[in-house]
Amino acid sequence: MTTIQIIGLVVVVLLAALAGFFIIRKSEKHDLLKWVTLFVILAFALTWIFSYGYFNGADFSDYGMSRLGLTDIPNIIYYAMNFAGDKIIFLLAIGCFYAILSKVEGYKKLVTNLAEKLKGKEILFVLIASLLFVMMAALFGQTFIGLIFAPFVISIILSMNLDRLTAFSVTFGSVLIGTLGTVYGGEGLEWFNYYTGLTASTGIIYRLVVLVVSYILFNLFNVLHVKKTLKEAKVDEKEVDPFRVEKVAKNAKSWPIIVVFAILFVIMVLGYVGWEKHFEIAIFSKFHTWLMGLKIGEIEIFKSILGTLAANASFGTWNLFHMSIILFIVSILVALLGRIKFNDFISAYGEGAKKMSKSIILFVLVYMVMIVVYMCPVMPTITNVIFNGVSKFNPFLVSLMAFIANIFHTDFGFTGYVIGTFFINTYAESVEIIQLIFTTMYGFVQLCVPTSAILLIGLSYLNIDYKTWIKYIWIFIVAILVILLVLFTVLTYI
């Protein structure tokens, strides 16, 4: 690095730190928006300091400066919405689904009855619900898919007179814990492995250990917080629930809604567990091939009805588009069961989309951070600067680089594409540890840095500011970071 680059980097870091300080101390409104905007600006600044480049294996090629400016912003927004399109549609589908559900008497009764029956069993419910979200994130092929049940569980928790931090931790927080110790789950891990030539079974025992330890430690803090909340006995934060349950009719029946949720869960398990890829169970792909080949005359009937997206999507290979259409169909079914009029159905869909709009705007901004360093790939250059002349594997330097890259890479797979191949080729004897470091550091960033999509979606959904979350989670963050660094050290040097 030149002297000018060093000075520029120092100035940018100091200004970013100062801006962060003022957001923490002075900002009472829109703090999530301010945080993520700060990181968008920081990403732009990096393109003014570092040239862009690419790795071909372990070899780095520098292509010179490509500074991004004001006229690039519309293009960045376009690409951000394009890259995040499947998740935006999925979030809208969830919002619309629950906007319908919240008007159905059977759903209201289900939430109310569960909240009443679970009084006195709050800790047990927190542990079980958290485990469910952790396992869905750790095992399902799409990280976001478990969020289908988040609004339902949040409504139950808030109806039990627990607070919004508990509701967030049990749902969105637990999804992030599942990301931290992912076993087979997440499209990010799949693409990271694709670009680096690894598999999900690489280092799986280490990731499983991280998952178990993280779940236990995270829920230790949750249980302590729940006990404190129950002692206060003054908590009533139901008003923060976007789909809160109001008055319930006495003659309402909840069993049809239970059946709907059960069907949704079965579909999720079938669609998002990698049956053939991870477990060599080929029955679903064979069934899919047979089903798509059925003809009436010359027309492949199911292939034509279900469309091109379903043509090669057997169970275990679904993406978020598939579940989005399922949610739309189920929403219609629920509306029919609840005898919701067509006009009310349309109005509810509009309300659901509106309630998710804040989260979606923040989500697009998070993707803008990544698109900036996608259009001008500075992470390979930064990697080359840090590791220039480092011949021996150093887990601490790799952890630092993984942390920096994942702050700006919302998509973990993109990290594998731009810098993963360098590490795999340069330190071929340490591939298991490299995968472990990048996977866990990605999950670590998702827990605590305001460029985490799920973090910002969840915080905005429950109207929790970033400072409140950090005050709640900081001891866990420090503890899990120490545990991870000790694990990396042991695996490398002992």
Tab-separated table of C-alpha atoms in Angstrom:
chain	number	residue	atom	x	y	z
A	1	MET	CA	0.000	0.000	0.000
A	2	THR	CA	1.148	3.522	-0.743
A	3	THR	CA	1.339	6.259	1.883
A	4	ILE	CA	-1.680	7.994	0.356
A	5	GLN	CA	-3.726	4.770	0.570
A	6	ILE	CA	-2.768	4.273	4.221
A	7	ILE	CA	-3.698	7.859	5.080
A	8	GLY	CA	-6.973	7.524	3.171
A	9	LEU	CA	-7.855	4.274	4.928
A	10	VAL	CA	-7.090	5.745	8.359
A	11	VAL	CA	-9.195	8.826	7.625
A	12	VAL	CA	-12.135	6.734	6.388
A	13	VAL	CA	-12.011	4.398	9.404
A	14	LEU	CA	-11.833	7.341	11.836
A	15	LEU	CA	-14.725	9.146	10.150
A	16	ALA	CA	-16.786	5.928	10.128
A	17	ALA	CA	-16.039	5.402	13.821
A	18	LEU	CA	-17.063	8.992	14.583
A	19	ALA	CA	-20.281	8.586	12.617
A	20	GLY	CA	-21.017	5.343	14.463
A	21	PHE	CA	-20.422	7.089	17.785
A	22	PHE	CA	-22.940	9.808	16.941
A	23	ILE	CA	-25.501	7.236	15.778
A	24	ILE	CA	-25.175	5.418	19.105
A	25	ARG	CA	-25.201	8.515	21.296
A	26	LYS	CA	-27.501	10.895	19.458
A	27	SER	CA	-29.801	8.873	17.197
A	28	GLU	CA	-33.231	7.970	18.547
A	29	LYS	CA	-35.025	7.315	15.273
A	30	HIS	CA	-34.183	5.357	12.137
A	31	ASP	CA	-30.918	4.091	13.621
A	32	LEU	CA	-30.971	0.913	11.496
A	33	LEU	CA	-31.293	2.990	8.351
A	34	LYS	CA	-28.415	5.204	9.447
A	35	TRP	CA	-26.175	2.244	10.282
A	36	VAL	CA	-26.621	0.445	6.983
A	37	THR	CA	-26.299	3.716	5.037
A	38	LEU	CA	-22.994	4.298	6.820
A	39	PHE	CA	-21.732	0.960	5.539
A	40	VAL	CA	-22.908	1.749	2.001
A	41	ILE	CA	-20.842	4.932	2.158
A	42	LEU	CA	-17.915	3.003	3.627
A	43	ALA	CA	-18.088	0.502	0.747
A	44	PHE	CA	-17.985	3.385	-1.726
A	45	ALA	CA	-14.961	4.823	0.109
A	46	LEU	CA	-13.069	1.537	-0.245
A	47	THR	CA	-13.367	1.780	-4.032
A	48	TRP	CA	-11.552	5.129	-3.819
A	49	ILE	CA	-8.701	3.680	-1.748
A	50	PHE	CA	-8.096	0.232	-3.241
A	51	SER	CA	-7.814	-0.929	-6.819
A	52	TYR	CA	-9.909	-3.883	-7.894
A	53	GLY	CA	-8.559	-7.296	-8.761
A	54	TYR	CA	-9.205	-11.010	-9.021
A	55	PHE	CA	-7.588	-14.250	-7.934
A	56	ASN	CA	-6.940	-17.089	-10.335
A	57	GLY	CA	-6.162	-19.798	-7.847
A	58	ALA	CA	-3.397	-18.290	-5.705
A	59	ASP	CA	-2.336	-15.767	-8.345
A	60	PHE	CA	-3.564	-12.188	-8.011
A	61	SER	CA	-4.183	-9.791	-10.890
A	62	ASP	CA	-4.552	-6.051	-10.253
A	63	TYR	CA	-6.771	-4.204	-12.746
A	64	GLY	CA	-6.287	-0.686	-11.385
A	65	MET	CA	-8.678	1.837	-9.853
A	66	SER	CA	-12.401	1.862	-10.616
A	67	ARG	CA	-13.878	4.438	-8.264
A	68	LEU	CA	-17.658	4.410	-7.942
A	69	GLY	CA	-19.637	7.650	-7.673
A	70	LEU	CA	-23.067	9.251	-7.699
A	71	THR	CA	-24.173	8.063	-11.140
A	72	ASP	CA	-23.490	4.471	-10.107
A	73	ILE	CA	-26.117	4.597	-7.340
A	74	PRO	CA	-29.180	3.824	-9.540
A	75	ASN	CA	-27.312	0.906	-11.104
A	76	ILE	CA	-26.336	-0.372	-7.661
A	77	ILE	CA	-29.949	-0.166	-6.474
A	78	TYR	CA	-31.060	-2.068	-9.577
A	79	TYR	CA	-28.525	-4.834	-9.055
A	80	ALA	CA	-29.290	-5.007	-5.329
A	81	MET	CA	-32.985	-5.556	-6.019
A	82	ASN	CA	-32.119	-8.049	-8.747
A	83	PHE	CA	-29.752	-10.092	-6.567
A	84	ALA	CA	-32.155	-9.975	-3.627
A	85	GLY	CA	-35.308	-10.478	-5.694
A	86	ASP	CA	-36.129	-13.987	-4.508
A	87	LYS	CA	-35.885	-12.933	-0.863
A	88	ILE	CA	-37.871	-9.734	-1.394
A	89	ILE	CA	-40.719	-11.705	-2.946
A	90	PHE	CA	-40.485	-14.267	-0.143
A	91	LEU	CA	-40.672	-11.578	2.564
A	92	LEU	CA	-43.683	-10.048	0.837
A	93	ALA	CA	-45.297	-13.493	0.675
A	94	ILE	CA	-44.786	-13.965	4.426
A	95	GLY	CA	-46.228	-10.534	5.197
A	96	CYS	CA	-49.279	-11.111	3.027
A	97	PHE	CA	-49.799	-14.611	4.429
A	98	TYR	CA	-49.869	-13.357	8.019
A	99	ALA	CA	-52.005	-10.361	7.107
A	100	ILE	CA	-54.639	-12.905	6.038
A	101	LEU	CA	-54.035	-15.203	9.006
A	102	SER	CA	-54.369	-12.392	11.542
A	103	LYS	CA	-57.937	-11.809	10.337
A	104	VAL	CA	-58.958	-15.445	10.733
A	105	GLU	CA	-60.653	-16.313	14.030
A	106	GLY	CA	-59.094	-19.793	14.122
A	107	TYR	CA	-55.579	-18.331	14.012
A	108	LYS	CA	-56.425	-15.806	16.726
A	109	LYS	CA	-57.714	-18.600	18.937
A	110	LEU	CA	-54.634	-20.747	18.268
A	111	VAL	CA	-52.239	-17.962	19.319
A	112	THR	CA	-54.328	-17.036	22.363
A	113	ASN	CA	-54.769	-20.625	23.557
A	114	LEU	CA	-51.090	-21.466	23.151
A	115	ALA	CA	-50.078	-18.314	25.029
A	116	GLU	CA	-52.417	-19.181	27.893
A	117	LYS	CA	-51.428	-22.850	28.087
A	118	LEU	CA	-47.718	-22.013	28.026
A	119	LYS	CA	-47.922	-19.644	30.985
A	120	GLY	CA	-45.568	-21.079	33.594
A	121	LYS	CA	-43.683	-22.975	30.885
A	122	GLU	CA	-42.074	-19.953	29.241
A	123	ILE	CA	-38.491	-21.193	29.538
A	124	LEU	CA	-39.304	-24.607	28.083
A	125	PHE	CA	-41.104	-22.983	25.156
A	126	VAL	CA	-38.198	-20.595	24.530
A	127	LEU	CA	-35.707	-23.484	24.453
A	128	ILE	CA	-37.813	-25.667	22.149
A	129	ALA	CA	-38.782	-22.873	19.762
A	130	SER	CA	-35.187	-21.633	19.588
A	131	LEU	CA	-33.971	-25.151	18.830
A	132	LEU	CA	-36.496	-25.436	16.006
A	133	PHE	CA	-35.303	-22.220	14.336
A	134	VAL	CA	-31.641	-23.161	14.865
A	135	MET	CA	-32.129	-26.556	13.254
A	136	MET	CA	-34.061	-25.166	10.293
A	137	ALA	CA	-31.270	-22.679	9.581
A	138	ALA	CA	-28.567	-25.312	10.072
A	139	LEU	CA	-30.181	-27.997	7.909
A	140	PHE	CA	-32.421	-26.388	5.286
A	141	GLY	CA	-30.955	-25.346	1.951
A	142	GLN	CA	-32.324	-21.791	2.258
A	143	THR	CA	-31.511	-19.757	5.375
A	144	PHE	CA	-34.608	-17.577	5.081
A	145	ILE	CA	-37.104	-20.435	4.905
A	146	GLY	CA	-37.516	-20.800	8.684
A	147	LEU	CA	-38.778	-17.220	8.868
A	148	ILE	CA	-42.168	-18.530	7.739
A	149	PHE	CA	-42.931	-19.394	11.363
A	150	ALA	CA	-41.309	-16.316	12.930
A	151	PRO	CA	-44.423	-14.061	13.025
A	152	PHE	CA	-46.473	-16.907	14.551
A	153	VAL	CA	-43.959	-17.596	17.330
A	154	ILE	CA	-43.453	-13.874	17.956
A	155	SER	CA	-47.205	-13.395	18.448
A	156	ILE	CA	-47.252	-16.253	20.964
A	157	ILE	CA	-44.261	-14.907	22.908
A	158	LEU	CA	-45.620	-11.356	23.090
A	159	SER	CA	-49.037	-12.703	24.095
A	160	MET	CA	-47.275	-14.494	26.974
A	161	ASN	CA	-46.179	-11.034	28.210
A	162	LEU	CA	-42.552	-11.626	27.371
A	163	ASP	CA	-40.643	-8.782	25.752
A	164	ARG	CA	-39.622	-8.074	22.166
A	165	LEU	CA	-35.961	-8.973	22.778
A	166	THR	CA	-37.031	-12.466	23.796
A	167	ALA	CA	-39.254	-12.697	20.718
A	168	PHE	CA	-36.396	-11.591	18.479
A	169	SER	CA	-33.836	-13.922	20.079
A	170	VAL	CA	-36.052	-16.992	19.853
A	171	THR	CA	-36.851	-16.418	16.165
A	172	PHE	CA	-34.476	-14.261	14.130
A	173	GLY	CA	-31.654	-14.617	16.661
A	174	SER	CA	-31.899	-18.392	16.601
A	175	VAL	CA	-31.799	-18.397	12.791
A	176	LEU	CA	-28.512	-16.497	13.098
A	177	ILE	CA	-27.200	-19.078	15.582
A	178	GLY	CA	-28.059	-21.768	13.034
A	179	THR	CA	-26.089	-19.780	10.460
A	180	LEU	CA	-23.111	-19.522	12.815
A	181	GLY	CA	-22.895	-23.297	13.159
A	182	THR	CA	-24.538	-24.374	9.920
A	183	VAL	CA	-24.297	-28.087	9.187
A	184	TYR	CA	-25.886	-28.487	5.753
A	185	GLY	CA	-27.989	-25.348	5.675
A	186	GLY	CA	-27.884	-22.147	3.712
A	187	GLU	CA	-27.411	-21.371	0.049
A	188	GLY	CA	-24.288	-19.408	1.000
A	189	LEU	CA	-22.449	-22.504	2.205
A	190	GLU	CA	-23.477	-24.379	-0.936
A	191	TRP	CA	-22.019	-21.689	-3.229
A	192	PHE	CA	-18.923	-21.212	-1.079
A	193	ASN	CA	-18.235	-24.937	-1.420
A	194	TYR	CA	-18.977	-24.793	-5.144
A	195	TYR	CA	-16.377	-22.106	-5.784
A	196	THR	CA	-13.753	-23.603	-3.470
A	197	GLY	CA	-14.247	-27.235	-4.474
A	198	LEU	CA	-15.241	-28.348	-0.969
A	199	THR	CA	-18.339	-30.200	0.232
A	200	ALA	CA	-20.763	-29.845	3.118
A	201	SER	CA	-19.187	-32.888	4.775
A	202	THR	CA	-15.820	-31.094	4.933
A	203	GLY	CA	-15.207	-30.261	8.589
A	204	ILE	CA	-18.818	-31.056	9.478
A	205	ILE	CA	-17.912	-32.283	12.983
A	206	TYR	CA	-16.266	-28.957	13.810
A	207	ARG	CA	-19.310	-27.002	12.629
A	208	LEU	CA	-21.592	-29.293	14.612
A	209	VAL	CA	-19.561	-28.580	17.754
A	210	VAL	CA	-19.868	-24.843	17.109
A	211	LEU	CA	-23.628	-25.249	16.601
A	212	VAL	CA	-24.182	-27.098	19.881
A	213	VAL	CA	-21.979	-24.775	21.932
A	214	SER	CA	-23.565	-21.680	20.371
A	215	TYR	CA	-27.104	-22.920	21.019
A	216	ILE	CA	-26.373	-23.715	24.670
A	217	LEU	CA	-24.536	-20.466	25.358
A	218	PHE	CA	-27.055	-18.303	23.465
A	219	ASN	CA	-30.001	-19.792	25.295
A	220	LEU	CA	-28.276	-19.449	28.630
A	221	PHE	CA	-28.521	-15.698	28.078
A	222	ASN	CA	-32.089	-16.043	26.810
A	223	VAL	CA	-33.199	-18.005	29.863
A	224	LEU	CA	-31.613	-15.496	32.240
A	225	HIS	CA	-33.366	-12.686	30.390
A	226	VAL	CA	-36.727	-14.491	30.476
A	227	LYS	CA	-36.414	-15.046	34.226
A	228	LYS	CA	-35.671	-11.356	34.712
A	229	THR	CA	-38.661	-10.398	32.535
A	230	LEU	CA	-41.004	-12.705	34.432
A	231	LYS	CA	-39.899	-11.235	37.765
A	232	GLU	CA	-40.771	-7.733	36.582
A	233	ALA	CA	-44.251	-8.943	35.567
A	234	LYS	CA	-45.025	-5.609	33.915
A	235	VAL	CA	-44.153	-6.380	30.325
A	236	ASP	CA	-46.798	-5.812	27.668
A	237	GLU	CA	-45.282	-5.227	24.237
A	238	LYS	CA	-47.986	-6.758	22.096
A	239	GLU	CA	-48.385	-3.447	20.285
A	240	VAL	CA	-45.028	-3.945	18.516
A	241	ASP	CA	-46.313	-7.097	16.810
A	242	PRO	CA	-47.224	-6.156	13.214
A	243	PHE	CA	-49.698	-9.054	13.081
A	244	ARG	CA	-50.918	-9.011	16.671
A	245	VAL	CA	-54.024	-10.925	17.655
A	246	GLU	CA	-57.034	-8.931	18.796
A	247	LYS	CA	-60.362	-10.186	20.154
A	248	VAL	CA	-61.182	-13.846	19.586
A	249	ALA	CA	-64.638	-15.273	18.858
A	250	LYS	CA	-65.645	-17.963	21.353
A	251	ASN	CA	-66.837	-20.434	18.713
A	252	ALA	CA	-63.659	-20.205	16.601
A	253	LYS	CA	-61.958	-23.447	15.593
A	254	SER	CA	-58.168	-23.563	15.501
A	255	TRP	CA	-57.617	-27.073	14.140
A	256	PRO	CA	-57.780	-26.039	10.440
A	257	ILE	CA	-54.932	-23.571	11.064
A	258	ILE	CA	-52.948	-26.275	12.867
A	259	VAL	CA	-53.370	-28.480	9.791
A	260	VAL	CA	-52.208	-25.618	7.537
A	261	PHE	CA	-49.048	-25.082	9.617
A	262	ALA	CA	-48.364	-28.824	9.703
A	263	ILE	CA	-48.657	-29.052	5.914
A	264	LEU	CA	-46.354	-26.059	5.494
A	265	PHE	CA	-43.742	-27.635	7.745
A	266	VAL	CA	-43.876	-30.955	5.879
A	267	ILE	CA	-43.473	-29.106	2.564
A	268	MET	CA	-40.497	-27.205	4.000
A	269	VAL	CA	-38.789	-30.409	5.124
A	270	LEU	CA	-39.404	-32.077	1.766
A	271	GLY	CA	-38.393	-29.078	-0.299
A	272	TYR	CA	-35.350	-27.765	1.558
A	273	VAL	CA	-33.470	-30.736	2.993
A	274	GLY	CA	-30.808	-31.861	0.516
A	275	TRP	CA	-32.001	-35.452	0.330
A	276	GLU	CA	-29.909	-36.621	-2.588
A	277	LYS	CA	-26.971	-34.223	-2.243
A	278	HIS	CA	-26.299	-34.866	1.436
A	279	PHE	CA	-27.951	-38.201	2.213
A	280	GLU	CA	-27.932	-39.978	-1.193
A	281	ILE	CA	-31.704	-40.450	-1.088
A	282	ALA	CA	-32.749	-40.370	-4.741
A	283	ILE	CA	-36.425	-41.288	-4.428
A	284	PHE	CA	-37.600	-37.666	-4.694
A	285	SER	CA	-35.581	-36.850	-7.797
A	286	LYS	CA	-36.780	-40.068	-9.458
A	287	PHE	CA	-40.379	-39.266	-8.560
A	288	HIS	CA	-39.958	-35.737	-9.911
A	289	THR	CA	-38.554	-37.021	-13.215
A	290	TRP	CA	-41.477	-39.430	-13.544
A	291	LEU	CA	-44.061	-36.758	-12.656
A	292	MET	CA	-42.671	-34.158	-15.054
A	293	GLY	CA	-42.681	-36.753	-17.841
A	294	LEU	CA	-46.388	-37.618	-17.592
A	295	LYS	CA	-48.215	-36.690	-20.790
A	296	ILE	CA	-51.726	-36.203	-22.049
A	297	GLY	CA	-51.262	-36.635	-25.733
A	298	GLU	CA	-48.137	-34.682	-26.573
A	299	ILE	CA	-48.414	-32.319	-23.590
A	300	GLU	CA	-46.282	-32.893	-20.478
A	301	ILE	CA	-49.164	-31.969	-18.239
A	302	PHE	CA	-47.542	-31.362	-14.834
A	303	LYS	CA	-44.486	-29.701	-16.352
A	304	SER	CA	-46.751	-27.327	-18.249
A	305	ILE	CA	-49.026	-26.540	-15.295
A	306	LEU	CA	-46.240	-26.052	-12.747
A	307	GLY	CA	-44.045	-24.060	-15.109
A	308	THR	CA	-40.379	-23.888	-16.014
A	309	LEU	CA	-39.222	-23.178	-12.462
A	310	ALA	CA	-40.508	-26.580	-11.358
A	311	ALA	CA	-39.050	-28.505	-14.296
A	312	ASN	CA	-35.796	-29.405	-12.556
A	313	ALA	CA	-36.765	-28.676	-8.947
A	314	SER	CA	-37.268	-31.981	-7.172
A	315	PHE	CA	-37.768	-32.067	-3.413
A	316	GLY	CA	-34.552	-31.030	-1.732
A	317	THR	CA	-33.570	-28.509	-4.415
A	318	TRP	CA	-36.227	-25.823	-3.977
A	319	ASN	CA	-35.439	-22.118	-3.834
A	320	LEU	CA	-37.486	-19.333	-2.215
A	321	PHE	CA	-39.641	-18.772	-5.299
A	322	HIS	CA	-41.200	-22.197	-4.815
A	323	MET	CA	-42.267	-21.485	-1.243
A	324	SER	CA	-43.478	-18.011	-2.183
A	325	ILE	CA	-46.041	-19.493	-4.562
A	326	ILE	CA	-46.966	-22.096	-1.934
A	327	LEU	CA	-47.628	-19.278	0.556
A	328	PHE	CA	-49.813	-17.506	-2.002
A	329	ILE	CA	-51.875	-20.658	-2.559
A	330	VAL	CA	-52.135	-21.323	1.177
A	331	SER	CA	-53.191	-17.702	1.744
A	332	ILE	CA	-56.119	-18.246	-0.604
A	333	LEU	CA	-56.998	-21.482	1.219
A	334	VAL	CA	-56.881	-19.747	4.609
A	335	ALA	CA	-59.029	-16.891	3.284
A	336	LEU	CA	-61.631	-19.417	2.114
A	337	LEU	CA	-61.546	-21.213	5.465
A	338	GLY	CA	-61.907	-17.905	7.279
A	339	ARG	CA	-64.664	-16.718	4.928
A	340	ILE	CA	-62.740	-13.576	4.069
A	341	LYS	CA	-64.327	-11.574	1.266
A	342	PHE	CA	-62.347	-10.950	-1.908
A	343	ASN	CA	-62.053	-7.194	-1.317
A	344	ASP	CA	-60.901	-7.799	2.249
A	345	PHE	CA	-58.396	-10.327	0.913
A	346	ILE	CA	-56.927	-7.727	-1.452
A	347	SER	CA	-56.830	-5.103	1.316
A	348	ALA	CA	-55.124	-7.531	3.689
A	349	TYR	CA	-52.491	-8.325	1.071
A	350	GLY	CA	-51.792	-4.631	0.719
A	351	GLU	CA	-51.527	-4.266	4.504
A	352	GLY	CA	-49.123	-7.187	4.721
A	353	ALA	CA	-46.871	-5.775	2.026
A	354	LYS	CA	-46.907	-2.367	3.735
A	355	LYS	CA	-45.936	-3.861	7.099
A	356	MET	CA	-42.938	-5.579	5.525
A	357	SER	CA	-41.842	-2.542	3.516
A	358	LYS	CA	-39.457	-1.124	6.141
A	359	SER	CA	-37.665	-4.446	6.493
A	360	ILE	CA	-37.427	-4.812	2.721
A	361	ILE	CA	-35.961	-1.321	2.252
A	362	LEU	CA	-33.270	-2.093	4.832
A	363	PHE	CA	-32.685	-5.433	3.142
A	364	VAL	CA	-32.098	-3.774	-0.231
A	365	LEU	CA	-29.648	-1.346	1.396
A	366	VAL	CA	-27.738	-4.290	2.868
A	367	TYR	CA	-27.440	-5.760	-0.602
A	368	MET	CA	-26.265	-2.389	-1.908
A	369	VAL	CA	-23.231	-2.738	0.363
A	370	MET	CA	-22.343	-5.985	-1.396
A	371	ILE	CA	-23.119	-4.703	-4.884
A	372	VAL	CA	-20.614	-1.866	-4.435
A	373	VAL	CA	-17.789	-4.351	-3.804
A	374	TYR	CA	-19.244	-6.618	-6.496
A	375	MET	CA	-18.988	-3.900	-9.133
A	376	CYS	CA	-15.536	-2.957	-7.875
A	377	PRO	CA	-14.042	-6.105	-6.236
A	378	VAL	CA	-11.694	-4.627	-3.645
A	379	MET	CA	-11.686	-7.649	-1.319
A	380	PRO	CA	-9.168	-9.596	-3.432
A	381	THR	CA	-6.889	-6.553	-3.320
A	382	ILE	CA	-7.243	-6.228	0.466
A	383	THR	CA	-6.587	-9.960	0.795
A	384	ASN	CA	-3.472	-9.645	-1.341
A	385	VAL	CA	-2.210	-6.745	0.816
A	386	ILE	CA	-2.729	-8.643	4.086
A	387	PHE	CA	-1.353	-11.991	2.904
A	388	ASN	CA	1.467	-10.815	0.707
A	389	GLY	CA	4.489	-12.862	1.842
A	390	VAL	CA	2.516	-14.945	4.377
A	391	SER	CA	3.559	-18.461	3.401
A	392	LYS	CA	2.366	-20.337	6.498
A	393	PHE	CA	-1.273	-20.700	7.449
A	394	ASN	CA	-2.246	-18.216	10.159
A	395	PRO	CA	-5.768	-18.753	11.549
A	396	PHE	CA	-5.898	-15.290	13.083
A	397	LEU	CA	-5.112	-13.477	9.838
A	398	VAL	CA	-7.581	-15.699	7.976
A	399	SER	CA	-10.216	-14.943	10.633
A	400	LEU	CA	-9.543	-11.219	10.266
A	401	MET	CA	-9.920	-11.388	6.492
A	402	ALA	CA	-13.055	-13.515	6.756
A	403	PHE	CA	-14.526	-10.990	9.188
A	404	ILE	CA	-13.738	-8.005	6.936
A	405	ALA	CA	-15.012	-9.694	3.768
A	406	ASN	CA	-18.253	-10.897	5.338
A	407	ILE	CA	-19.093	-7.423	6.622
A	408	PHE	CA	-19.421	-6.338	3.005
A	409	HIS	CA	-20.570	-9.665	1.498
A	410	THR	CA	-24.193	-10.264	2.391
A	411	ASP	CA	-24.007	-13.339	0.174
A	412	PHE	CA	-21.544	-15.805	1.703
A	413	GLY	CA	-21.158	-17.562	-1.629
A	414	PHE	CA	-19.691	-14.372	-3.104
A	415	THR	CA	-16.885	-14.569	-0.527
A	416	GLY	CA	-16.002	-18.004	-1.846
A	417	TYR	CA	-16.006	-16.654	-5.387
A	418	VAL	CA	-13.730	-13.642	-4.887
A	419	ILE	CA	-11.240	-14.823	-2.232
A	420	GLY	CA	-12.060	-18.404	-1.222
A	421	THR	CA	-10.050	-19.963	-4.028
A	422	PHE	CA	-6.928	-18.055	-2.923
A	423	PHE	CA	-6.997	-19.585	0.547
A	424	ILE	CA	-7.816	-23.090	-0.649
A	425	ASN	CA	-4.941	-23.046	-3.157
A	426	THR	CA	-2.420	-21.262	-0.944
A	427	TYR	CA	-3.038	-23.273	2.213
A	428	ALA	CA	-4.229	-26.573	0.748
A	429	GLU	CA	-3.227	-28.533	3.856
A	430	SER	CA	-5.726	-26.551	5.991
A	431	VAL	CA	-8.909	-26.669	3.903
A	432	GLU	CA	-11.127	-27.935	6.748
A	433	ILE	CA	-10.051	-25.137	9.059
A	434	ILE	CA	-10.380	-22.558	6.282
A	435	GLN	CA	-13.962	-23.615	5.611
A	436	LEU	CA	-14.712	-23.602	9.343
A	437	ILE	CA	-13.237	-20.122	9.789
A	438	PHE	CA	-15.101	-18.570	6.870
A	439	THR	CA	-18.400	-20.265	7.755
A	440	THR	CA	-18.346	-19.347	11.438
A	441	MET	CA	-17.018	-15.835	10.897
A	442	TYR	CA	-19.835	-15.247	8.421
A	443	GLY	CA	-22.318	-16.345	11.096
A	444	PHE	CA	-20.522	-14.192	13.668
A	445	VAL	CA	-20.825	-11.108	11.447
A	446	GLN	CA	-24.503	-11.860	10.851
A	447	LEU	CA	-25.121	-11.768	14.604
A	448	CYS	CA	-23.581	-8.415	15.384
A	449	VAL	CA	-22.844	-6.222	12.341
A	450	PRO	CA	-25.591	-4.007	10.822
A	451	THR	CA	-24.936	-5.361	7.341
A	452	SER	CA	-26.641	-8.604	8.327
A	453	ALA	CA	-29.837	-9.023	6.336
A	454	ILE	CA	-31.699	-11.229	8.815
A	455	LEU	CA	-30.521	-9.113	11.751
A	456	LEU	CA	-31.906	-5.891	10.257
A	457	ILE	CA	-35.107	-7.559	9.053
A	458	GLY	CA	-35.795	-8.888	12.535
A	459	LEU	CA	-34.851	-5.725	14.413
A	460	SER	CA	-36.998	-3.554	12.141
A	461	TYR	CA	-39.894	-6.038	12.319
A	462	LEU	CA	-39.988	-5.701	16.123
A	463	ASN	CA	-38.911	-2.069	16.238
A	464	ILE	CA	-35.688	-2.776	18.165
A	465	ASP	CA	-32.776	-0.415	17.714
A	466	TYR	CA	-29.291	-1.738	17.031
A	467	LYS	CA	-27.838	-0.385	20.278
A	468	THR	CA	-30.422	-2.288	22.334
A	469	TRP	CA	-29.525	-5.531	20.560
A	470	ILE	CA	-25.787	-5.060	21.103
A	471	LYS	CA	-26.339	-4.298	24.805
A	472	TYR	CA	-28.300	-7.538	25.033
A	473	ILE	CA	-25.903	-9.743	23.082
A	474	TRP	CA	-22.405	-8.303	23.628
A	475	ILE	CA	-21.302	-10.795	26.301
A	476	PHE	CA	-22.331	-13.686	24.063
A	477	ILE	CA	-20.495	-12.079	21.118
A	478	VAL	CA	-17.270	-11.787	23.110
A	479	ALA	CA	-17.614	-15.305	24.540
A	480	ILE	CA	-18.297	-16.997	21.204
A	481	LEU	CA	-15.468	-15.080	19.525
A	482	VAL	CA	-13.025	-16.309	22.182
A	483	ILE	CA	-14.336	-19.866	21.803
A	484	LEU	CA	-13.944	-19.726	18.021
A	485	LEU	CA	-10.401	-18.345	18.169
A	486	VAL	CA	-9.405	-21.005	20.699
A	487	LEU	CA	-10.912	-23.687	18.447
A	488	PHE	CA	-9.057	-22.340	15.397
A	489	THR	CA	-5.834	-22.279	17.397
A	490	VAL	CA	-6.220	-25.842	18.667
A	491	LEU	CA	-7.042	-27.213	15.217
A	492	THR	CA	-4.096	-25.397	13.638
A	493	TYR	CA	-1.280	-25.831	16.136
A	494	ILE	CA	-2.142	-28.823	18.293
